[in-house]
Coordinates of C-alpha atoms in Angstrom, one line a residue:
M896 CA 20.6 -33.8 -11.2
T897 CA 17.8 -31.9 -9.4
T898 CA 16.7 -28.5 -10.9
L899 CA 14.8 -25.7 -8.9
K900 CA 13.0 -22.8 -10.8
L901 CA 14.0 -20.1 -8.8
G902 CA 12.2 -16.5 -8.9
T903 CA 13.9 -13.2 -9.6
R904 CA 13.6 -9.4 -10.7
G905 CA 15.3 -8.8 -13.8
S906 CA 17.6 -5.8 -12.7
E907 CA 21.6 -6.5 -12.8
L908 CA 21.9 -6.2 -9.1
A909 CA 18.4 -8.7 -8.7
L910 CA 20.2 -11.3 -11.5
Y911 CA 23.8 -11.0 -9.3
Q912 CA 21.9 -12.1 -6.5
A913 CA 20.0 -14.9 -7.5
N914 CA 23.0 -16.2 -9.5
A915 CA 25.3 -16.3 -6.5
V916 CA 22.4 -18.1 -4.9
A917 CA 22.3 -20.9 -7.6
A918 CA 26.4 -21.0 -7.8
L919 CA 25.9 -21.5 -3.8
L920 CA 23.3 -24.5 -4.4
L921 CA 25.1 -26.0 -7.1
Q922 CA 28.2 -26.4 -4.9
H923 CA 26.8 -27.4 -2.2
A924 CA 23.5 -29.6 -2.5
G925 CA 24.1 -30.3 -6.1
V926 CA 21.3 -29.0 -7.6
T927 CA 20.7 -26.6 -10.2
C928 CA 18.4 -23.5 -10.7
E929 CA 16.4 -22.4 -13.8
I930 CA 16.4 -19.0 -13.1
V931 CA 13.1 -17.4 -14.1
V932 CA 13.1 -13.6 -14.5
I933 CA 9.2 -11.9 -13.3
K934 CA 8.3 -8.6 -13.8
T935 CA 7.0 -6.6 -10.7
S936 CA 4.5 -4.0 -10.9
G937 CA 8.1 -1.9 -9.2
D938 CA 9.6 -2.4 -12.4
R939 CA 6.8 -1.4 -14.7
L940 CA 6.7 1.9 -12.9
S941 CA 10.5 2.5 -12.8
E942 CA 10.1 6.4 -12.5
A943 CA 7.1 7.1 -10.1
S944 CA 8.4 7.7 -6.4
L945 CA 8.1 4.8 -4.0
S946 CA 5.7 6.4 -2.1
E947 CA 3.1 7.0 -4.9
I948 CA 3.5 3.6 -6.1
G949 CA 2.7 1.9 -2.8
G950 CA 5.9 1.1 -1.5
K951 CA 9.2 -1.8 -2.2
R952 CA 6.1 -4.4 -2.1
L953 CA 5.6 -4.0 -5.4
F954 CA 9.0 -5.3 -5.9
V955 CA 8.5 -8.8 -4.6
K956 CA 4.2 -9.4 -5.2
E957 CA 4.5 -11.1 -8.4
I958 CA 7.2 -13.1 -7.6
E959 CA 5.4 -14.4 -4.4
D960 CA 2.6 -15.0 -5.9
A961 CA 4.3 -16.7 -8.3
L962 CA 5.6 -18.7 -5.9
L963 CA 3.0 -19.2 -4.0
A964 CA 1.3 -20.5 -7.0
G965 CA 4.2 -23.3 -7.7
D966 CA 5.5 -21.5 -10.7
V967 CA 8.8 -21.3 -9.2
D968 CA 10.5 -23.6 -5.8
L969 CA 12.6 -20.4 -4.5
A970 CA 12.8 -16.3 -4.9
V971 CA 15.7 -14.4 -4.4
H972 CA 15.0 -10.9 -2.7
S973 CA 17.3 -8.4 -0.9
S974 CA 16.2 -8.9 2.2
K975 CA 15.1 -5.2 2.8
D976 CA 12.9 -5.0 0.1
M977 CA 10.6 -7.9 1.6
P978 CA 7.7 -7.4 3.8
A979 CA 7.3 -7.2 7.2
V980 CA 5.3 -9.8 7.3
L981 CA 5.4 -13.0 4.5
P982 CA 1.8 -14.1 3.3
D983 CA 0.7 -17.2 4.6
G984 CA 2.3 -20.0 3.3
L985 CA 6.1 -18.7 2.7
E986 CA 8.9 -18.1 4.3
V987 CA 13.0 -17.0 4.6
G988 CA 14.5 -20.1 4.0
A989 CA 18.1 -19.0 3.6
V990 CA 20.2 -16.4 3.8
L991 CA 23.3 -15.4 2.4
P992 CA 26.8 -13.4 4.5
R993 CA 25.8 -10.2 4.5
E994 CA 27.7 -7.6 2.8
D995 CA 28.1 -4.2 3.6
P996 CA 25.3 -3.0 5.3
R997 CA 26.0 0.7 5.3
D998 CA 24.9 3.3 3.0
A999 CA 26.9 5.3 0.5
V1000 CA 27.5 7.9 -0.5
V1001 CA 29.0 8.4 -4.7
L1002 CA 29.8 12.0 -5.5
P1003 CA 30.0 12.9 -9.6
G1004 CA 32.6 10.8 -11.5
D1005 CA 34.7 13.7 -11.8
S1006 CA 34.9 14.0 -7.6
A1007 CA 34.2 10.6 -6.5
A1008 CA 38.0 9.4 -4.8
A1009 CA 37.7 8.2 -1.9
M1010 CA 37.5 10.4 1.5
S1011 CA 36.2 10.1 4.7
F1012 CA 32.6 11.2 5.3
E1013 CA 33.4 13.9 7.2
D1014 CA 35.3 15.5 4.0
V1015 CA 32.5 13.9 1.6
V1016 CA 29.9 16.8 4.3
R1017 CA 32.4 19.4 3.5
T1018 CA 32.7 19.5 0.1
L1019 CA 29.3 19.1 -0.2
G1020 CA 28.7 21.9 1.4
R1021 CA 25.9 24.0 2.6
A1022 CA 23.1 23.1 0.1
P1023 CA 23.2 20.0 -1.8
R1024 CA 21.0 18.0 -4.2
I1025 CA 21.4 14.6 -2.8
G1026 CA 19.5 12.3 -4.9
T1027 CA 17.8 9.4 -2.9
S1028 CA 13.8 7.8 -2.8
S1029 CA 14.7 6.6 1.0
I1030 CA 12.4 8.3 3.3
R1031 CA 14.6 6.7 5.6
R1032 CA 17.9 7.5 4.5
I1033 CA 16.6 11.4 3.7
A1034 CA 14.9 11.8 7.8
Q1035 CA 18.2 10.5 9.2
L1036 CA 20.7 12.3 6.7
T1037 CA 18.8 15.7 7.2
R1038 CA 20.3 16.3 10.5
V1039 CA 23.9 16.0 9.2
F1040 CA 23.1 18.2 5.9
P1041 CA 20.4 20.6 7.1
G1042 CA 20.5 22.5 4.2
A1043 CA 20.0 20.1 1.3
Q1044 CA 17.6 19.4 -1.3
F1045 CA 16.8 15.5 -0.8
L1046 CA 15.8 14.9 -4.8
P1047 CA 14.0 11.4 -6.1
I1048 CA 16.4 9.0 -8.0
R1049 CA 14.9 5.5 -9.3
G1050 CA 16.2 3.2 -12.0
N1051 CA 19.3 0.3 -12.1
L1052 CA 22.2 1.5 -10.6
G1053 CA 23.6 2.1 -14.1
T1054 CA 20.3 4.9 -14.8
R1055 CA 21.6 6.5 -11.2
L1056 CA 24.9 6.9 -11.4
R1057 CA 24.3 8.5 -15.1
K1058 CA 22.1 11.0 -13.6
L1059 CA 24.8 12.1 -11.3
D1060 CA 27.5 12.5 -13.9
T1061 CA 25.2 13.9 -15.9
G1062 CA 24.9 17.0 -13.2
E1063 CA 21.2 15.8 -12.0
F1064 CA 22.5 16.2 -8.9
D1065 CA 25.6 16.9 -6.4
A1066 CA 25.7 13.0 -5.0
I1067 CA 23.3 10.4 -4.8
V1068 CA 22.9 7.8 -1.2
L1069 CA 22.7 4.3 -2.4
A1070 CA 23.3 0.7 -0.5
A1071 CA 27.1 -0.1 -0.2
A1072 CA 26.5 -3.4 -0.5
G1073 CA 24.9 -3.1 -3.9
L1074 CA 27.9 -1.1 -5.2
R1075 CA 30.4 -3.5 -4.3
R1076 CA 28.1 -6.2 -5.7
L1077 CA 28.3 -4.8 -9.3
D1078 CA 31.9 -4.0 -9.0
Q1079 CA 31.3 -0.6 -8.3
A1080 CA 33.0 -0.2 -5.2
A1081 CA 35.5 2.9 -6.7
R1082 CA 32.2 4.9 -6.5
I1083 CA 32.2 4.6 -3.5
S1084 CA 32.7 8.4 -1.7
A1085 CA 32.4 7.3 1.5
T1086 CA 30.2 5.0 3.7
V1087 CA 27.5 6.7 6.0
P1088 CA 28.3 5.5 10.2
V1089 CA 26.1 3.5 11.6
D1090 CA 25.4 5.9 14.2
A1091 CA 24.7 9.1 10.9
C1092 CA 22.3 6.8 9.3
V1093 CA 21.1 3.2 10.3
P1094 CA 20.6 0.7 8.1
A1095 CA 17.4 0.0 6.7
P1096 CA 16.5 -3.8 8.1
G1097 CA 18.0 -6.7 6.2
Q1098 CA 20.5 -4.2 4.0
G1099 CA 23.0 -6.2 2.6
I1100 CA 21.0 -9.4 3.2
I1101 CA 20.7 -11.7 0.3
A1102 CA 17.5 -13.5 1.5
V1103 CA 16.0 -16.9 0.3
E1104 CA 11.9 -17.6 0.0
I1105 CA 10.5 -20.4 -0.1
R1106 CA 6.3 -22.3 0.7
S1107 CA 6.3 -23.1 4.1
D1108 CA 5.5 -26.8 3.1
D1109 CA 8.0 -27.9 0.6
E1110 CA 10.0 -30.2 2.8
R1111 CA 12.7 -31.2 -0.5
T1112 CA 13.5 -26.7 -0.9
K1113 CA 14.2 -26.2 2.4
S1114 CA 16.4 -28.9 2.5
L1115 CA 17.9 -27.9 -0.1
V1116 CA 18.6 -23.8 0.5
A1117 CA 18.9 -24.6 4.5
Q1118 CA 22.4 -26.0 3.5
I1119 CA 23.7 -22.8 2.3
D1120 CA 22.0 -20.6 5.2
D1121 CA 24.5 -18.1 7.0
E1122 CA 23.5 -18.2 10.9
N1123 CA 25.5 -15.1 11.3
A1124 CA 23.2 -13.0 8.9
A1125 CA 20.2 -15.1 9.7
H1126 CA 20.1 -14.3 13.0
A1127 CA 20.5 -10.3 12.4
L1128 CA 17.5 -10.3 9.9
R1129 CA 15.5 -11.7 12.0
A1130 CA 16.2 -9.3 15.3
E1131 CA 16.0 -6.8 12.4
R1132 CA 12.5 -8.0 11.1
A1133 CA 11.6 -8.1 14.4
V1134 CA 11.7 -4.3 15.2
V1135 CA 9.5 -3.2 12.0
T1136 CA 6.8 -5.8 12.6
R1137 CA 6.7 -4.9 16.1
L1138 CA 6.4 -1.2 15.0
G1139 CA 4.1 -1.7 12.0
G1140 CA 6.1 0.3 10.5
G1141 CA 6.4 -0.6 6.0
C1142 CA 8.9 -0.3 3.8
Q1143 CA 8.3 3.3 3.4
M1144 CA 8.7 4.5 6.6
P1145 CA 11.8 6.2 8.5
I1146 CA 12.7 3.2 10.2
G1147 CA 16.2 2.0 11.1
A1148 CA 18.2 -1.3 12.9
F1149 CA 21.0 -3.0 12.7
A1150 CA 22.6 -5.8 14.2
D1151 CA 26.1 -6.7 15.0
V1152 CA 26.3 -10.1 15.1
S1153 CA 30.3 -11.2 16.8
D1154 CA 30.8 -14.5 19.2
G1155 CA 27.5 -16.0 19.8
A1156 CA 26.6 -12.7 21.1
L1157 CA 24.0 -9.7 19.4
T1158 CA 24.0 -6.1 19.9
L1159 CA 20.8 -4.1 18.2
S1160 CA 20.6 -0.8 17.1
G1161 CA 16.9 1.2 16.3
V1162 CA 15.4 4.7 15.3
V1163 CA 12.6 6.0 13.8
V1164 CA 13.5 9.7 12.7
A1165 CA 10.5 12.0 11.9
A1166 CA 10.6 12.6 8.5
D1167 CA 12.0 16.2 8.8
G1168 CA 14.5 15.2 11.2
S1169 CA 13.1 17.1 14.5
R1170 CA 12.8 14.2 16.3
A1171 CA 14.4 10.5 16.5
A1172 CA 13.8 7.6 19.4
R1173 CA 16.7 5.9 19.7
A1174 CA 16.9 2.5 21.4
A1175 CA 19.9 -0.5 21.6
A1176 CA 19.7 -4.0 23.4
S1177 CA 22.7 -7.0 23.5
G1178 CA 22.4 -10.6 23.9
A1179 CA 22.5 -14.4 23.1
V1180 CA 22.2 -15.0 19.0
G1181 CA 19.5 -17.1 20.1
L1182 CA 17.9 -14.6 21.7
A1183 CA 17.3 -12.4 18.2
H1184 CA 13.7 -12.0 17.8
A1185 CA 13.3 -11.1 21.3
I1186 CA 15.9 -8.6 20.9
G1187 CA 14.2 -7.3 18.3
V1188 CA 10.7 -7.0 19.9
D1189 CA 12.7 -5.1 23.4
V1190 CA 14.4 -2.5 21.2
A1191 CA 11.0 -1.9 19.4
E1192 CA 9.3 -1.4 22.7
R1193 CA 11.7 0.4 24.1
L1194 CA 11.3 2.8 21.0
L1195 CA 8.2 3.0 21.4
T1196 CA 8.5 4.7 25.1
E1197 CA 10.5 6.9 23.3
G1198 CA 7.9 8.2 20.9
A1199 CA 8.0 6.1 18.0
D1200 CA 4.4 5.5 17.9
A1201 CA 3.7 9.2 17.9
I1202 CA 6.9 9.7 15.0
L1203 CA 5.2 7.0 12.7
A1204 CA 1.7 8.7 13.2
D1205 CA 3.0 11.5 12.2
V1206 CA 4.2 9.9 9.1
Q1207 CA 1.3 7.8 7.8
R1208 CA -1.1 10.9 8.2
A1209 CA 1.3 12.7 5.4
H1210 CA 1.2 10.3 3.4
A1211 CA -2.6 8.9 3.8
A1212 CA -3.0 12.9 2.9
V1213 CA -0.7 12.4 -0.8
E1214 CA -2.5 9.6 -1.3
G1215 CA -5.5 11.5 -0.9
I1216 CA -5.2 14.2 -3.3
Q1217 CA -4.2 12.1 -5.8
P1218 CA -6.3 11.4 -9.4

């Protein structure tokens, strides 16, 4: 039986994702996987904010290096952690069916009963302490919680929930997909409607990255590819690529795929929520990339370039004063 070396981070969620891919490859392609845990720079700097250490690219770099060197045959990532432009020689070979793409608000354990998003907003009141390290979430949720104090939070899911339950925050915002995959769906107090906070491009999609010239692995992973999720990811990533945005940019993009059609919504929001550019477009799934580029162009027309330039200038100023 063929055995492939599968590179992954060592977090609980990353290992869940790696094992999900391995199980599907065994079921559909008849191959086994040897899980190879690779510690990334993002893991080693687990207490620093993403803006300080260079963004989510640090969660995939060492894994991609191992893939390019031939130390592993495939890599598994949360697709929202992947750079908009992959290194030369690498490509996405397959994606798994999409889990819930929305963001989720989690309240402390003693008040964690499921409720509507509107009820969560009322419960948190005028000036809640909300834990999230995502510029995208902060920029959009500032409009929902204008008096909120947004505080950085890092670490694995258990660490974040523990910090919430011990009183460091009044609420935290996480990807619903991760909570559901790790059997923590009961902790979701409310999911955030897409029109209130457009998800990160690729949120909820597990991606399998391979070497472009590895035809054997390419043919094997193609057997577990989910077409609808692949079309959605192609459209969403096209938005980011055209806008030139990185992981720590306030860009949201979400593609709804149904019956051969794709509807894509995109947003770029100023870090303080004061300005926003929004756009949407629809078409056949085969035009996913073109639809993504179209939405990006519409966002630029609505002023997205000025918003992103301001964010980049602010980030450069912060970098300049650090030792």
